[in-house]
Amino acid sequence: MVFPISFSFFLSDSPTMGRKKLTMRRIENPTSRQLTYTKRKEGIIKKAGELAVLCDTDVALIMFAPSGRLASFASNGRIEDILLRFVDRPDELRGGPINHEEELEEKLDKLTRKQRESQEKMRYYEPNVEKINSALEAGVYQQFLTTAIQRIQTSKAKLLGNQLGHERTENVEVQAATMQMDDAVSLTGHSAEGNHARMRSNMDENQSGSSSAAGPHLSLGFIESQKMWNKTWNI
Amino acid sequence: MVFPISFSFFLSDSPTMGRKKLTMRRIENPTSRQLTYTKRKEGIIKKAGELAVLCDTDVALIMFAPSGRLASFASNGRIEDILLRFVDRPDELRGGPINHEEELEEKLDKLTRKQRESQEKMRYYEPNVEKINSALEAGVYQQFLTTAIQRIQTSKAKLLGNQLGHERTENVEVQAATMQMDDAVSLTGHSAEGNHARMRSNMDENQSGSSSAAGPHLSLGFIESQKMWNKTWNI
DNA sequence: TCAACTATGTATAATGT
DNA sequence: TACATTATACATAGTTG
């Protein structure tokens, strides 16, 4: 634009004024912070959805609000699917500046082969435990499996008729169980198919602690992003 | 604004024109799609970072590019931390996906992409826990998962205790494992405290097939978001 | 808290190098 | 493939109801 100056003052008839330039640091006022969080959360979820549709991509988003609340989004329905795709990646491919092209092709070959093999085993739950290369990964895996077991136990309890109901939880679970039967097939496997049809976002509260596997930063391929980050915020 | 019409034509001296109104559907041109993906990926990562800093929140973002590449972002350094916090949450609070009905175009899309989908399918691991129909079956599954966990624990122990070295990886991993134990408690609960200090983003490629723990879909708090979603895209 | 509203700040589609 | 430009479309800070 040759003339970046706004001409709005010509047309303005409002006393409220527009936004100010935002400083990139934690918003100290709790009220404002919460408000901003709410607005931006919606914005980013929208962006994620758009990215998923426009580019035919699977996107997962998890946010822990300042209050401790959780909000998540998954373009393909269940965030677990996407998280697992992340977790399940062989270590070698997780990061690391891409070394040599030969290596790459080799790895791809290997993967393609494995993929073909695993196809036949798909009916069974056979996590590729053997592929685990780090304790960290193992921890994540274990968490997932534990969660899965808990779910199964819930289902089992339902099926057996026992109600291990926990307050409202009970109803929810029943509903889930029902749904689970009806939609099992239709929901299985197909990812975003050009539809922004399935998505979800939800919130709940608590600060409940949790297990967290901390560790050193295996900074792998973050340099590029870091660069962007720095540039943007002049760090 | 009283006068939403742009006055740019007054000042314009360029022949390149600005952007057009974007239609919310998969970009068919592969080149454009890739380009858009790249740009928007950066944009959303930036947004995520801003949200994290401004609102003192932990944010995790995972994206699978159309090419199969992976990009991820975590405001607090390692995405695993955030994933774990997510996974650890009680099921009832997680929420679920939604079944949307917009069959017409969808079917067409489906046909067009069937092959690609089945390939995609392989990427997920499909334990189909949802399909469990009997307590017995559930029991079997559970047993299987338990075994898997035991194997994982064994692996973990091994990794924690020693060798298995993977070049430089070794030291890092061991350190990580150790830390995990020590800091499990101290790390619980407190999120990023005003620092945009740690973050990372990385990419890699592969199509590897693997495992996934699925569960029943508990749709709880998605209505609000769904509303927004629909409103935005006029579904 | 939640829903507008307005003026601006920002992201980005289209294009060229 | 990445970077630069420009006009616009879109997101959102500040404020009111």
Coordinates of C-alpha atoms (C1' of nucleotides) in Angstrom, one line a residue:
Chain A
M1 CA 0.0 0.0 0.0
V2 CA 1.3 3.3 -0.9
F3 CA -0.8 5.0 1.7
P4 CA -1.0 2.8 4.8
I5 CA -2.8 5.5 6.7
S6 CA -6.3 4.6 7.6
F7 CA -9.1 6.7 6.4
S8 CA -11.4 5.4 8.9
F9 CA -11.5 8.7 10.7
F10 CA -13.6 9.9 7.9
L11 CA -16.3 7.4 8.5
S12 CA -16.0 6.8 12.1
D13 CA -19.0 7.4 14.2
S14 CA -18.1 5.4 17.2
P15 CA -16.6 6.4 20.4
T16 CA -15.2 3.0 21.4
M17 CA -12.0 3.0 19.5
G18 CA -10.3 0.0 18.0
R19 CA -7.7 -2.3 19.3
K20 CA -4.3 -1.3 20.4
K21 CA -1.1 -2.9 19.5
L22 CA -0.6 -5.9 21.6
T23 CA 2.5 -6.5 23.7
M24 CA 3.7 -10.0 23.6
R25 CA 3.9 -10.8 27.2
R26 CA 1.7 -12.4 29.8
I27 CA -1.5 -10.4 30.4
E28 CA -1.4 -9.6 34.0
N29 CA -5.0 -8.7 34.5
P30 CA -6.7 -12.0 35.2
T31 CA -10.0 -10.9 33.7
S32 CA -8.5 -9.7 30.5
R33 CA -6.3 -12.7 30.3
Q34 CA -9.3 -15.0 30.6
L35 CA -11.2 -13.0 28.1
T36 CA -8.3 -13.1 25.6
Y37 CA -7.9 -16.7 26.2
T38 CA -11.5 -17.4 25.3
K39 CA -11.4 -15.4 22.2
R40 CA -8.1 -16.6 20.9
K41 CA -9.0 -20.1 21.8
E42 CA -11.9 -19.9 19.4
G43 CA -9.8 -18.3 16.8
I44 CA -7.1 -20.9 16.9
I45 CA -9.6 -23.7 16.8
K46 CA -11.1 -22.2 13.8
K47 CA -7.8 -21.9 12.2
A48 CA -7.0 -25.5 12.9
G49 CA -10.3 -26.5 11.4
E50 CA -9.6 -24.5 8.3
L51 CA -6.1 -25.9 7.9
A52 CA -7.5 -29.4 8.2
V53 CA -10.2 -28.8 5.5
L54 CA -8.2 -26.7 3.1
C55 CA -5.1 -28.8 3.2
D56 CA -6.7 -32.1 3.8
T57 CA -4.7 -32.5 7.0
D58 CA -5.2 -34.0 10.4
V59 CA -4.8 -31.5 13.1
A60 CA -4.8 -31.9 16.9
L61 CA -4.8 -29.1 19.4
I62 CA -4.6 -29.2 23.1
M63 CA -4.8 -26.2 25.4
F64 CA -4.7 -25.8 29.1
A65 CA -6.3 -22.6 30.2
P66 CA -4.8 -20.5 32.9
S67 CA -7.6 -21.7 35.1
G68 CA -6.5 -25.2 34.5
R69 CA -9.3 -26.0 32.2
L70 CA -8.7 -28.1 29.2
A71 CA -9.7 -27.4 25.6
S72 CA -8.9 -29.7 22.8
F73 CA -9.6 -30.0 19.1
A74 CA -9.2 -32.7 16.6
S75 CA -10.1 -32.4 13.0
N76 CA -10.8 -36.1 12.6
G77 CA -13.0 -36.6 15.5
R78 CA -10.9 -38.2 18.2
I79 CA -7.8 -36.5 19.4
E80 CA -6.4 -39.9 20.5
D81 CA -6.1 -41.0 16.9
I82 CA -3.8 -38.1 16.1
L83 CA -1.9 -38.3 19.3
L84 CA -1.2 -41.9 18.7
R85 CA 0.0 -41.2 15.2
F86 CA 2.4 -38.9 16.8
V87 CA 3.5 -41.1 19.6
D88 CA 3.8 -44.1 17.5
R89 CA 6.4 -42.8 15.2
P90 CA 9.6 -44.7 15.3
D91 CA 12.2 -42.8 17.1
E92 CA 14.5 -42.5 14.1
L93 CA 11.9 -40.5 12.3
R94 CA 10.9 -38.3 15.2
G95 CA 13.3 -35.6 14.5
G96 CA 16.9 -34.9 14.0
P97 CA 18.0 -32.8 11.1
I98 CA 17.4 -35.0 8.2
N99 CA 20.8 -36.4 7.5
H100 CA 21.5 -38.0 4.3
E101 CA 19.1 -38.8 1.6
E102 CA 20.2 -42.4 1.3
E103 CA 19.2 -42.9 4.9
L104 CA 15.9 -41.4 4.3
E105 CA 15.0 -43.6 1.4
E106 CA 16.2 -46.6 3.3
K107 CA 14.0 -45.7 6.2
L108 CA 11.0 -45.2 4.0
D109 CA 11.6 -48.6 2.4
K110 CA 11.7 -50.2 5.7
L111 CA 8.6 -48.5 6.8
T112 CA 6.7 -49.5 3.8
R113 CA 7.7 -53.0 4.3
K114 CA 6.6 -53.0 7.9
Q115 CA 3.4 -51.4 7.0
R116 CA 2.6 -54.2 4.7
E117 CA 3.4 -56.7 7.3
S118 CA 1.4 -55.0 10.0
Q119 CA -1.6 -55.0 7.8
E120 CA -2.3 -58.6 8.5
K121 CA -2.0 -58.2 12.2
M122 CA -4.3 -55.3 12.5
R123 CA -7.1 -57.3 13.9
Y124 CA -5.2 -57.8 17.1
Y125 CA -4.1 -55.2 19.5
E126 CA -0.4 -55.5 19.1
P127 CA 1.3 -52.3 19.9
N128 CA 4.7 -52.3 18.5
V129 CA 6.2 -52.5 21.8
E130 CA 9.4 -53.8 20.4
K131 CA 10.0 -50.6 18.5
I132 CA 10.2 -48.5 21.6
N133 CA 13.5 -46.9 21.7
S134 CA 13.3 -44.5 24.7
A135 CA 12.0 -44.6 28.1
L136 CA 10.1 -41.5 27.4
E137 CA 8.3 -43.1 24.6
A138 CA 7.6 -46.1 26.7
G139 CA 6.0 -43.9 29.3
V140 CA 3.7 -42.3 26.9
Y141 CA 2.8 -45.6 25.5
Q142 CA 2.1 -47.0 28.8
Q143 CA -0.1 -44.1 29.6
F144 CA -2.2 -44.7 26.5
L145 CA -2.5 -48.4 27.2
T146 CA -3.5 -47.7 30.8
T147 CA -6.2 -45.4 29.6
A148 CA -7.4 -48.0 27.1
I149 CA -7.6 -50.6 29.8
Q150 CA -9.6 -48.2 32.0
R151 CA -12.0 -47.8 29.1
I152 CA -12.3 -51.4 28.6
Q153 CA -13.0 -52.0 32.2
T154 CA -15.8 -49.5 32.0
S155 CA -17.2 -51.2 29.0
K156 CA -16.9 -54.5 30.7
A157 CA -18.7 -53.3 33.8
K158 CA -21.5 -52.1 31.6
L159 CA -21.8 -55.2 29.8
L160 CA -21.8 -57.2 32.9
G161 CA -24.6 -55.0 34.2
N162 CA -22.7 -53.8 37.2
Q163 CA -22.9 -50.2 37.7
L164 CA -19.7 -48.7 39.0
G165 CA -21.4 -45.4 38.4
H166 CA -19.8 -42.4 39.7
E167 CA -22.2 -39.6 40.1
R168 CA -23.2 -38.2 36.7
T169 CA -20.5 -40.1 35.2
E170 CA -22.7 -43.1 35.0
N171 CA -25.1 -41.7 32.5
V172 CA -22.4 -40.5 30.4
E173 CA -20.8 -43.8 30.2
V174 CA -24.0 -45.5 29.4
Q175 CA -24.6 -43.1 26.5
A176 CA -21.1 -43.7 25.4
A177 CA -21.5 -47.4 25.5
T178 CA -24.6 -47.2 23.4
M179 CA -23.1 -44.9 20.9
Q180 CA -20.1 -47.0 20.7
M181 CA -22.0 -49.9 19.4
D182 CA -24.0 -47.9 16.9
D183 CA -21.2 -45.9 15.4
A184 CA -18.4 -48.3 15.7
V185 CA -18.3 -49.1 12.1
S186 CA -19.0 -45.7 10.6
L187 CA -16.5 -44.1 12.8
T188 CA -13.8 -46.5 12.2
G189 CA -10.8 -45.5 10.3
H190 CA -11.8 -42.9 7.9
S191 CA -10.2 -39.7 8.6
A192 CA -11.2 -36.3 7.5
E193 CA -12.6 -36.8 4.1
G194 CA -12.9 -33.3 2.8
N195 CA -15.5 -32.7 5.4
H196 CA -15.1 -30.4 8.3
A197 CA -17.8 -32.7 9.6
R198 CA -16.2 -34.0 12.6
M199 CA -14.4 -32.0 15.2
R200 CA -14.7 -31.5 18.8
S201 CA -13.6 -29.3 21.5
N202 CA -14.4 -29.6 25.1
M203 CA -13.5 -28.3 28.5
D204 CA -13.5 -29.4 32.0
E205 CA -11.9 -28.3 35.1
N206 CA -9.3 -29.4 37.5
Q207 CA -5.7 -29.0 38.1
S208 CA -5.3 -32.6 39.0
G209 CA -2.0 -33.5 38.8
S210 CA -0.9 -36.0 36.7
S211 CA 2.0 -37.9 35.7
S212 CA 4.3 -36.1 33.6
A213 CA 7.3 -37.5 32.1
A214 CA 9.8 -34.7 32.0
G215 CA 13.1 -34.7 30.5
P216 CA 15.7 -32.8 28.7
H217 CA 14.9 -31.2 25.5
L218 CA 15.9 -33.3 22.7
S219 CA 15.8 -30.4 20.5
L220 CA 15.7 -31.9 17.2
G221 CA 14.3 -29.9 14.3
F222 CA 13.2 -26.9 16.1
I223 CA 15.7 -24.5 14.7
E224 CA 13.6 -23.4 11.9
S225 CA 10.6 -22.7 14.1
Q226 CA 12.7 -21.2 16.7
K227 CA 14.0 -18.8 14.2
M228 CA 10.5 -17.8 13.3
W229 CA 9.6 -17.5 16.9
N230 CA 12.5 -15.2 17.6
K231 CA 12.0 -13.1 14.6
T232 CA 8.4 -12.6 15.5
W233 CA 8.9 -11.6 19.0
N234 CA 12.3 -10.1 18.9
I235 CA 13.7 -12.3 21.5
Chain B
M1 CA -18.2 0.7 10.3
V2 CA -20.7 2.9 8.6
F3 CA -18.8 2.7 5.3
P4 CA -17.4 -0.8 4.9
I5 CA -16.4 -0.1 1.3
S6 CA -12.6 0.0 0.9
F7 CA -11.1 3.1 -0.4
S8 CA -8.0 1.4 -1.6
F9 CA -8.8 1.9 -5.2
F10 CA -7.8 5.5 -4.6
L11 CA -4.4 4.6 -3.5
S12 CA -3.7 1.4 -5.4
D13 CA -0.8 1.4 -7.7
S14 CA -0.3 -2.3 -8.0
P15 CA -1.5 -4.8 -10.5
T16 CA -1.1 -7.8 -8.3
M17 CA -4.4 -7.6 -6.5
G18 CA -5.0 -8.9 -3.0
R19 CA -6.6 -12.0 -1.7
K20 CA -9.9 -13.3 -2.7
K21 CA -12.6 -14.6 -0.5
L22 CA -11.6 -18.1 0.4
T23 CA -14.0 -21.0 0.0
M24 CA -13.9 -23.5 2.7
R25 CA -13.1 -26.7 0.9
R26 CA -10.2 -28.8 0.1
I27 CA -7.8 -27.0 -2.2
E28 CA -7.6 -29.2 -5.2
N29 CA -4.5 -27.9 -6.8
P30 CA -1.7 -29.8 -5.1
T31 CA 0.8 -26.9 -5.4
S32 CA -1.5 -24.4 -3.9
R33 CA -2.5 -26.8 -1.2
Q34 CA 1.0 -27.3 -0.2
L35 CA 1.7 -23.6 -0.3
T36 CA -1.3 -22.8 1.8
Y37 CA -0.4 -25.5 4.2
T38 CA 3.0 -24.1 4.7
K39 CA 1.8 -20.6 5.3
R40 CA -1.1 -21.5 7.5
K41 CA 1.0 -23.9 9.5
E42 CA 3.3 -21.1 10.4
G43 CA 0.4 -18.9 11.2
I44 CA -1.2 -21.3 13.5
I45 CA 2.0 -22.1 15.3
K46 CA 2.5 -18.4 15.8
K47 CA -1.0 -18.1 17.2
A48 CA -0.4 -21.0 19.5
G49 CA 2.7 -19.4 20.8
E50 CA 1.0 -16.2 21.4
L51 CA -1.8 -17.8 23.2
A52 CA 0.6 -19.6 25.4
V53 CA 2.5 -16.5 26.3
L54 CA -0.4 -14.1 26.6
C55 CA -2.6 -16.4 28.6
D56 CA 0.0 -18.4 30.4
T57 CA -1.2 -21.6 28.9
D58 CA 0.3 -24.8 27.7
V59 CA -0.5 -25.5 24.1
A60 CA 0.2 -28.5 22.0
L61 CA -0.3 -28.7 18.3
I62 CA 0.1 -31.6 15.9
M63 CA -0.3 -31.4 12.2
F64 CA 0.0 -34.0 9.5
A65 CA 0.7 -32.4 6.2
P66 CA -0.9 -33.7 3.0
S67 CA 2.5 -35.0 2.1
G68 CA 2.4 -37.1 5.2
R69 CA 5.0 -35.0 7.0
L70 CA 4.5 -34.1 10.6
A71 CA 4.7 -30.8 12.2
S72 CA 4.2 -30.2 15.9
F73 CA 4.4 -27.5 18.4
A74 CA 4.5 -27.3 22.1
S75 CA 4.7 -24.2 24.1
N76 CA 6.4 -25.7 27.0
G77 CA 9.1 -27.6 25.2
R78 CA 8.1 -31.1 24.7
I79 CA 4.8 -32.1 23.3
E80 CA 4.9 -35.3 25.3
D81 CA 4.4 -33.4 28.4
I82 CA 1.2 -31.9 27.2
L83 CA 0.0 -35.1 25.7
L84 CA 0.5 -36.8 28.9
R85 CA -1.5 -34.2 30.8
F86 CA -4.2 -34.8 28.3
V87 CA -4.1 -38.6 28.4
D88 CA -4.2 -38.6 32.1
R89 CA -7.5 -37.0 32.3
P90 CA -10.5 -39.0 33.4
D91 CA -12.5 -40.3 30.5
E92 CA -15.7 -38.6 31.3
L93 CA -14.1 -35.2 31.0
R94 CA -12.6 -35.8 27.7
G95 CA -15.6 -35.3 25.5
G96 CA -16.1 -36.9 22.1
P97 CA -16.6 -36.4 18.5
I98 CA -19.6 -35.9 16.5
N99 CA -21.4 -37.5 13.7
H100 CA -22.3 -35.0 11.1
E101 CA -24.6 -35.5 8.3
E102 CA -23.9 -33.9 5.0
E103 CA -23.9 -36.9 2.8
L104 CA -24.2 -35.6 -0.7
E105 CA -20.9 -34.1 -1.4
E106 CA -19.3 -36.3 1.1
K107 CA -20.0 -39.4 -0.9
L108 CA -18.5 -38.0 -4.0
D109 CA -15.4 -37.1 -2.1
K110 CA -15.3 -40.5 -0.6
L111 CA -15.2 -42.2 -3.9
T112 CA -12.5 -39.9 -5.1
R113 CA -10.3 -40.6 -2.2
K114 CA -11.0 -44.1 -1.3
Q115 CA -7.6 -45.4 -2.1
R116 CA -5.9 -42.7 -0.2
E117 CA -8.1 -43.4 2.7
S118 CA -7.3 -47.0 3.0
Q119 CA -3.7 -46.1 3.1
E120 CA -4.4 -43.6 5.7
K121 CA -6.2 -46.3 7.6
M122 CA -3.1 -48.3 7.9
R123 CA -1.4 -45.4 9.6
Y124 CA -3.7 -45.7 12.5
Y125 CA -3.7 -48.7 14.7
E126 CA -7.2 -49.9 15.0
P127 CA -7.8 -51.9 18.1
N128 CA -11.5 -51.2 17.7
V129 CA -12.1 -51.3 21.4
E130 CA -15.4 -49.8 20.5
K131 CA -16.5 -52.9 18.9
I132 CA -16.3 -55.0 22.0
N133 CA -19.6 -56.8 22.4
S134 CA -19.1 -59.0 25.3
A135 CA -17.5 -59.0 28.7
L136 CA -15.5 -61.9 27.7
E137 CA -14.1 -60.2 24.7
A138 CA -13.3 -57.2 26.9
G139 CA -11.5 -59.4 29.2
V140 CA -9.3 -60.8 26.5
Y141 CA -8.5 -57.4 25.3
Q142 CA -7.7 -56.2 28.7
Q143 CA -5.4 -59.2 29.2
F144 CA -3.7 -58.3 26.0
L145 CA -3.2 -54.7 27.0
T146 CA -1.9 -55.7 30.4
T147 CA 0.7 -57.9 28.8
A148 CA 1.7 -55.1 26.5
I149 CA 2.2 -52.8 29.4
Q150 CA 4.3 -55.3 31.1
R151 CA 6.5 -55.5 28.1
I152 CA 6.7 -51.8 28.0
Q153 CA 7.7 -51.7 31.6
T154 CA 10.4 -54.2 30.9
S155 CA 11.7 -52.1 28.0
K156 CA 11.6 -49.1 30.1
A157 CA 13.5 -50.7 32.9
K158 CA 16.1 -51.7 30.4
L159 CA 16.3 -48.3 29.0
L160 CA 16.5 -46.8 32.4
G161 CA 19.2 -49.1 33.6
N162 CA 21.7 -48.9 30.9
Q163 CA 23.0 -49.7 27.5
L164 CA 21.0 -50.1 24.3
G165 CA 22.9 -47.1 23.1
H166 CA 21.8 -45.3 20.1
E167 CA 24.7 -43.1 19.2
R168 CA 24.3 -39.9 21.0
T169 CA 20.8 -40.7 21.8
E170 CA 21.8 -42.8 24.6
N171 CA 22.8 -40.3 27.1
V172 CA 19.9 -38.1 26.4
E173 CA 17.4 -40.8 26.8
V174 CA 18.8 -42.1 30.0
Q175 CA 18.9 -38.7 31.4
A176 CA 15.3 -38.2 30.4
A177 CA 14.2 -41.4 32.1
T178 CA 15.9 -40.5 35.3
M179 CA 14.5 -37.1 35.4
Q180 CA 11.1 -38.5 34.8
M181 CA 11.1 -40.2 38.1
D182 CA 12.6 -37.4 40.0
D183 CA 10.5 -34.6 38.7
A184 CA 7.2 -36.4 38.4
V185 CA 5.8 -34.6 41.4
S186 CA 7.4 -31.3 41.1
L187 CA 6.3 -30.9 37.6
T188 CA 2.7 -31.7 38.4
G189 CA 0.4 -28.9 37.9
H190 CA 2.3 -25.8 37.2
S191 CA 2.2 -24.8 33.7
A192 CA 4.3 -22.4 31.8
E193 CA 4.9 -19.4 34.0
G194 CA 5.1 -16.5 31.7
N195 CA 7.9 -17.9 29.8
H196 CA 7.9 -18.7 26.2
A197 CA 11.2 -20.1 26.9
R198 CA 10.6 -23.6 25.8
M199 CA 9.1 -24.7 22.6
R200 CA 9.8 -26.8 19.7
S201 CA 8.6 -27.9 16.5
N202 CA 9.9 -30.6 14.2
M203 CA 9.1 -32.6 11.2
D204 CA 9.8 -35.9 9.7
E205 CA 8.2 -38.2 7.3
N206 CA 6.8 -41.7 7.1
Q207 CA 3.7 -43.7 6.6
S208 CA 4.3 -46.2 9.2
G209 CA 1.4 -48.2 10.4
S210 CA 0.9 -48.9 14.0
S211 CA -1.1 -48.9 17.1
S212 CA -3.8 -47.0 18.7
A213 CA -6.0 -47.3 21.7
A214 CA -9.5 -46.3 20.8
G215 CA -12.4 -45.8 23.1
P216 CA -16.0 -44.9 23.3
H217 CA -17.0 -41.5 22.2
L218 CA -18.3 -39.4 25.0
S219 CA -19.6 -36.3 23.5
L220 CA -20.1 -33.8 26.2
G221 CA -19.0 -30.3 25.6
F222 CA -18.7 -30.1 21.9
I223 CA -21.9 -28.3 21.3
E224 CA -20.6 -24.9 21.8
S225 CA -17.7 -25.4 19.4
Q226 CA -19.9 -27.1 16.9
K227 CA -22.1 -24.1 16.9
M228 CA -19.2 -21.8 16.2
W229 CA -18.0 -24.2 13.6
N230 CA -21.3 -24.3 11.8
K231 CA -21.8 -20.6 12.0
T232 CA -18.4 -19.9 10.6
W233 CA -18.7 -22.1 7.6
N234 CA -22.4 -22.0 7.1
I235 CA -23.0 -25.7 7.4
Chain C
dT1 C1' -20.1 -14.6 32.3
dC2 C1' -21.6 -13.8 27.6
dA3 C1' -22.9 -11.3 23.5
dA4 C1' -22.3 -7.5 20.4
dC5 C1' -19.7 -3.6 18.0
dT6 C1' -16.0 -0.9 15.9
dA7 C1' -11.5 0.2 14.5
dT8 C1' -7.4 -1.8 13.9
dG9 C1' -3.8 -5.2 13.8
dT10 C1' -2.7 -9.4 11.4
dA11 C1' -2.8 -13.2 8.4
dT12 C1' -2.6 -14.6 3.9
dA13 C1' -4.3 -15.4 -1.5
dA14 C1' -2.5 -14.3 -5.6
dT15 C1' 1.4 -13.1 -8.0
dG16 C1' 6.1 -12.3 -9.3
dT17 C1' 11.2 -13.2 -8.7
Chain D
dT1 C1' 11.4 -24.1 -2.8
dA2 C1' 11.8 -20.0 -0.6
dC3 C1' 11.1 -15.0 -0.3
dA4 C1' 8.9 -10.3 -1.4
dT5 C1' 4.8 -7.5 -2.4
dT6 C1' 0.1 -5.8 -2.1
dA7 C1' -4.7 -5.6 -1.3
dT8 C1' -7.9 -7.8 1.3
dA9 C1' -10.1 -10.9 4.3
dC10 C1' -10.2 -12.0 8.8
dA11 C1' -9.1 -11.9 13.9
dT12 C1' -9.6 -9.5 17.9
dA13 C1' -8.6 -5.5 21.9
dG14 C1' -11.2 -2.5 24.1
dT15 C1' -15.6 -1.3 25.5
dT16 C1' -20.6 -1.4 26.3
dG17 C1' -25.1 -3.7 27.4

